[in-house]
CSV table of N, CA and C in Angstrom, one decimal:
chain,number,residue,atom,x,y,z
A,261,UNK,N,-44.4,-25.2,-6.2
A,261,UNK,CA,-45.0,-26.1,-7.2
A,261,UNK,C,-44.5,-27.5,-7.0
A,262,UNK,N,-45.3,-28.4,-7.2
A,262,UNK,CA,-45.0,-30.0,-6.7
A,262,UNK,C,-43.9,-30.4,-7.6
A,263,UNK,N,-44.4,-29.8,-8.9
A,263,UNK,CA,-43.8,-30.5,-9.9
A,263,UNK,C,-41.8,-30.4,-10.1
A,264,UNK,N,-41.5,-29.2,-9.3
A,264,UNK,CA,-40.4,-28.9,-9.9
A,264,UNK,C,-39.5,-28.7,-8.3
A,265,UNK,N,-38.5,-29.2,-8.2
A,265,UNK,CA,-37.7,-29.3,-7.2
A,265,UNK,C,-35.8,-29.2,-7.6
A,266,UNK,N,-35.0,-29.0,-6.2
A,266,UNK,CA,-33.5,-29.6,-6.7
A,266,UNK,C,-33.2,-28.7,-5.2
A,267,UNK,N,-31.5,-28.7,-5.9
A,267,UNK,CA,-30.9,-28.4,-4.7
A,267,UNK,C,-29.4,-28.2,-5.8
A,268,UNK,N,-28.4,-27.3,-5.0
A,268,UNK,CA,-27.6,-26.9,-5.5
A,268,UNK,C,-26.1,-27.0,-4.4
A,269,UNK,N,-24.7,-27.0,-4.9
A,269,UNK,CA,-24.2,-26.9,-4.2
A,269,UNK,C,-22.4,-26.1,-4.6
A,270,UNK,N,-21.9,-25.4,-4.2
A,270,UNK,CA,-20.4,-24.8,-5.1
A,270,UNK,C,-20.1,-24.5,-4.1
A,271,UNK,N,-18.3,-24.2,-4.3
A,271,UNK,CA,-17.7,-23.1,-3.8
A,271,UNK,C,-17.6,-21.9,-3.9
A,272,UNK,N,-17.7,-21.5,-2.7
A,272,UNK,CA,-17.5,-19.4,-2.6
A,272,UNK,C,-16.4,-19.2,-2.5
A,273,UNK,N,-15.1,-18.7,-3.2
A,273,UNK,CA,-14.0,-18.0,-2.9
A,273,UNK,C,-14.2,-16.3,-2.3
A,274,UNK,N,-13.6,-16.4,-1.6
A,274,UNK,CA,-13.7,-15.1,-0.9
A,274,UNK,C,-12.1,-14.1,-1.3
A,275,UNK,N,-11.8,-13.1,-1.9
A,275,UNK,CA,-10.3,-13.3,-1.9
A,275,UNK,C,-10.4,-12.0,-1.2
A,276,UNK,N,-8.9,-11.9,-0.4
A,276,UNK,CA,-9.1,-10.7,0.4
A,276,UNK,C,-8.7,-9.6,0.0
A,277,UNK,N,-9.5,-8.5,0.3
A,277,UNK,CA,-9.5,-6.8,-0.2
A,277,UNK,C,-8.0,-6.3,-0.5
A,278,UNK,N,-8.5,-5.5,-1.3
A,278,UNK,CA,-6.6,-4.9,-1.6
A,278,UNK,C,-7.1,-3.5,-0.7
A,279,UNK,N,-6.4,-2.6,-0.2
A,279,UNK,CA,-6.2,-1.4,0.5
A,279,UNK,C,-6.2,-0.2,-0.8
A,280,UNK,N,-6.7,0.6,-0.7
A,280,UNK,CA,-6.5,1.8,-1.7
A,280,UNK,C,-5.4,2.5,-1.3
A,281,UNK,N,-4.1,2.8,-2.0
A,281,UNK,CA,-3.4,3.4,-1.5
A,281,UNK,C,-3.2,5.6,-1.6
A,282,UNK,N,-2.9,6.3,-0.8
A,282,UNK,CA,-2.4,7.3,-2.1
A,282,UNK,C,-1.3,7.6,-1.5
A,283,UNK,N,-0.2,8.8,-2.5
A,283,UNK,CA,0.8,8.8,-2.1
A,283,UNK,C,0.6,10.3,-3.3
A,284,UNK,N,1.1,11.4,-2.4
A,284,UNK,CA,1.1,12.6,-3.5
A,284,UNK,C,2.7,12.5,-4.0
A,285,UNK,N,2.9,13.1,-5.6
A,285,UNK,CA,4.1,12.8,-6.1
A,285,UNK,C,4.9,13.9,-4.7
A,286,UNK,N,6.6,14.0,-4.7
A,286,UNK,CA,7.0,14.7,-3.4
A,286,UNK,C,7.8,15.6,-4.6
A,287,UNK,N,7.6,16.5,-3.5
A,287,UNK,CA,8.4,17.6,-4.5
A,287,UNK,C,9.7,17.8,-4.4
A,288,UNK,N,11.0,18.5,-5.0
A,288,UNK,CA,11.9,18.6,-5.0
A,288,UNK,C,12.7,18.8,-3.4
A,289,UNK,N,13.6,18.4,-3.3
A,289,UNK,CA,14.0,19.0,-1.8
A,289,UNK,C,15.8,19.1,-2.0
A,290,UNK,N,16.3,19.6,-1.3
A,290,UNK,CA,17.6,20.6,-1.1
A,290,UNK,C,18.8,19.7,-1.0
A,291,UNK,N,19.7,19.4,-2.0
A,291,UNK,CA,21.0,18.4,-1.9
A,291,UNK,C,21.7,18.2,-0.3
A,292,UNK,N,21.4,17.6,0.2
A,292,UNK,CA,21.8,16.9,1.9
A,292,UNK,C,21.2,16.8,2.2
A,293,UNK,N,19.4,17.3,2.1
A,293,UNK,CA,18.3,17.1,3.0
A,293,UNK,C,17.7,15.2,3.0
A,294,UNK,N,17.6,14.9,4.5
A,294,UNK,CA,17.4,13.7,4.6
A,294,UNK,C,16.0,13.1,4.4
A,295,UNK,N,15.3,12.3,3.6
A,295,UNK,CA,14.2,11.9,3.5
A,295,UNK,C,13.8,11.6,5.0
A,296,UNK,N,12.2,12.2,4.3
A,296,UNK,CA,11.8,11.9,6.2
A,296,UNK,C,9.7,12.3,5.9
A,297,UNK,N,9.4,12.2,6.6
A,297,UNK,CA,7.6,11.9,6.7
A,297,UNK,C,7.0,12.9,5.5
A,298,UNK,N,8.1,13.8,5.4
A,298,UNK,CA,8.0,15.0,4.6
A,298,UNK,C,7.1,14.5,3.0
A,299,UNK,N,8.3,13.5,2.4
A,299,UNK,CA,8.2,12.6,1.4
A,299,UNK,C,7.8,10.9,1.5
A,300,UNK,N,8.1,10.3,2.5
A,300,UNK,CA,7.7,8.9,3.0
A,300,UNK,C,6.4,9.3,3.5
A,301,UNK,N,5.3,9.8,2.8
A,301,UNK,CA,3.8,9.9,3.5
A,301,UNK,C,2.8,9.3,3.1
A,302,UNK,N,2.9,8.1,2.3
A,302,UNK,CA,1.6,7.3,2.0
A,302,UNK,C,1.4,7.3,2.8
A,303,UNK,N,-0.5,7.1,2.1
A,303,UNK,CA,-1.8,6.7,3.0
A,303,UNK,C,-2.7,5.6,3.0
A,304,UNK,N,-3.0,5.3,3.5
A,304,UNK,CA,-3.8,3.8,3.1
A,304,UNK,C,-5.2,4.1,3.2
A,305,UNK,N,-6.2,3.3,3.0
A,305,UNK,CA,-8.0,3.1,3.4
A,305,UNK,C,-8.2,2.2,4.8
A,306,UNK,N,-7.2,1.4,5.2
A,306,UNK,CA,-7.1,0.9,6.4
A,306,UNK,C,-5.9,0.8,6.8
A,307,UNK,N,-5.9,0.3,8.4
A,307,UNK,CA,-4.7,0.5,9.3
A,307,UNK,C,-3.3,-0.3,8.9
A,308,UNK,N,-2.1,-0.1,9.1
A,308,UNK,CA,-1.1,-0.8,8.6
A,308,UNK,C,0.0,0.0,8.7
A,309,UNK,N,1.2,-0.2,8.0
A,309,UNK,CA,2.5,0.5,8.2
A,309,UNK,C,2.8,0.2,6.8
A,310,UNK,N,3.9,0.8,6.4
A,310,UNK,CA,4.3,1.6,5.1
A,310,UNK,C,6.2,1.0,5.5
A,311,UNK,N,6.5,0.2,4.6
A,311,UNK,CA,7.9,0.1,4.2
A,311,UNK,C,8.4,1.2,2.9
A,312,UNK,N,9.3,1.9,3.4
A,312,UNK,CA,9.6,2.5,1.8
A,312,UNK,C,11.4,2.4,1.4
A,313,UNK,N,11.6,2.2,0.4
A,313,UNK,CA,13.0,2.4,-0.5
A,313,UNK,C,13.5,3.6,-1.5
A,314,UNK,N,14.1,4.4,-0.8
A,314,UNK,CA,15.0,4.1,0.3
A,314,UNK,C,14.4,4.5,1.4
A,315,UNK,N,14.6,4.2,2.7
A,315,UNK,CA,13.9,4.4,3.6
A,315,UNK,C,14.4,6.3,4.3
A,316,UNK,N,13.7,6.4,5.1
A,316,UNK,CA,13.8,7.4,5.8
A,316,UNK,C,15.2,7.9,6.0
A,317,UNK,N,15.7,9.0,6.4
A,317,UNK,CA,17.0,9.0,6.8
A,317,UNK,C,18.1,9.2,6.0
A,318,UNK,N,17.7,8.7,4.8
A,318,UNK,CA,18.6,8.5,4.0
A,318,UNK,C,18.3,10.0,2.9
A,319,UNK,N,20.3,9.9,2.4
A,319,UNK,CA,20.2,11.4,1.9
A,319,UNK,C,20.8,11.0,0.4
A,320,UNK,N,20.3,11.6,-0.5
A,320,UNK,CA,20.6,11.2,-1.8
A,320,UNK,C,21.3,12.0,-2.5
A,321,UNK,N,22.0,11.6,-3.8
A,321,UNK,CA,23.0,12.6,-4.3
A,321,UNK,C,21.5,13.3,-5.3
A,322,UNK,N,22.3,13.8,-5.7
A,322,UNK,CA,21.2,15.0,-6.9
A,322,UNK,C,21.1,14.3,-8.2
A,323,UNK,N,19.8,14.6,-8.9
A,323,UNK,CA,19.4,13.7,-9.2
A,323,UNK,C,17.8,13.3,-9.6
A,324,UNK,N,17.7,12.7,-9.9
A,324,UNK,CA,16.2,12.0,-10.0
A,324,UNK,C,16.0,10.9,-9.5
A,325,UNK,N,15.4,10.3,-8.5
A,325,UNK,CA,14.9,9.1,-7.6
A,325,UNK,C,14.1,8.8,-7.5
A,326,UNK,N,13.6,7.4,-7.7
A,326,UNK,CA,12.4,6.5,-7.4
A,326,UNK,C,12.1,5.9,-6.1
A,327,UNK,N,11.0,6.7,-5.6
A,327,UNK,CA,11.0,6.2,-4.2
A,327,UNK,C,9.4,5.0,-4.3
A,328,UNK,N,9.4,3.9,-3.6
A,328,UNK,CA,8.8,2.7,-3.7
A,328,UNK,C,8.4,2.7,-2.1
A,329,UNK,N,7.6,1.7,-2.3
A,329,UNK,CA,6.4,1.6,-1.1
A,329,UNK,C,6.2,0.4,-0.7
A,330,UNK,N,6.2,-0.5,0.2
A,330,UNK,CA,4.8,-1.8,0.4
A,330,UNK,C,4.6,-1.4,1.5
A,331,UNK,N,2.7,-1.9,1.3
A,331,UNK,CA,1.9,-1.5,2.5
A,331,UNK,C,2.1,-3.2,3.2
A,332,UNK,N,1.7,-3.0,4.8
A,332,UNK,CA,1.3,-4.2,5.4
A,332,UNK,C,0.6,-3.8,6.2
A,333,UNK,N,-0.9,-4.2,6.2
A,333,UNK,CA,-2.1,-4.3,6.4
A,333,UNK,C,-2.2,-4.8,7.8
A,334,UNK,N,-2.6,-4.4,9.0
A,334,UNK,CA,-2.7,-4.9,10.3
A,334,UNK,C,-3.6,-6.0,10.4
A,335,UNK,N,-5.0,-6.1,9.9
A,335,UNK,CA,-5.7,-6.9,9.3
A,335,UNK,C,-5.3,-7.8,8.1
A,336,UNK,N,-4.7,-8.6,8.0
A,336,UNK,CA,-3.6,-9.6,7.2
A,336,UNK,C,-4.6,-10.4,6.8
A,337,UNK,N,-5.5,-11.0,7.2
A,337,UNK,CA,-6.5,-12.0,7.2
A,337,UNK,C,-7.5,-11.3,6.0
A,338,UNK,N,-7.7,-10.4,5.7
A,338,UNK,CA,-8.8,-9.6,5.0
A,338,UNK,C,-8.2,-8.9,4.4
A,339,UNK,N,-7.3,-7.9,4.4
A,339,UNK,CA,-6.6,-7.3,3.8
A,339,UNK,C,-5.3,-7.8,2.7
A,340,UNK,N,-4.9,-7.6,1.8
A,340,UNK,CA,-3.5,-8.0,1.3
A,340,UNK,C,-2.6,-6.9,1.5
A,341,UNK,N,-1.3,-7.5,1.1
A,341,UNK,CA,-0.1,-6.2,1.2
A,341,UNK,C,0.4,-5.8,0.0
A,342,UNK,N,0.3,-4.7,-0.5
A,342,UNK,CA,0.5,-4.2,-1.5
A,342,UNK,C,1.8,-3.3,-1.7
């Protein structure tokens, strides 16, 4: 239509994807047994590697322990690290 015209113009922020993580709770294991893939087994939705605290290897007194995670995303650009 003649009558009606324009033009528009904004920014797109794009922010980058978070990764879905899972992680099954780990079940009890045996006073000296050393943490190992057993319990350090998150998974991600895309490629990357898994820091965990305390890390692998490591043998804990008895107890109750919080074991903690960050993902880092091989795709850094698109992905964040969680």
């Amino acid at each position: 239509d003649s009558n009606y015209g324009g033009n528009a113009s904004g920014t797109l922020v794009i922010a980058k994807a978070v990764p879905v993580i899972t992680w099954a709770e780990p079940g009890a294991i045996v006073e000296g047994t050393a943490l190992s893939e057993l319990q350090l087994n998150a998974m991600a939705s895309v490629a990357g590697s898994f820091a965990y605290e305390p890390i692998a290897g490591s043998i804990l007194h008895p107890g109750t322990h919080a074991l903690s995670s960050t993902f880092y995303p091989t795709d850094s650009a698109n992905y964040a690290s969680i």
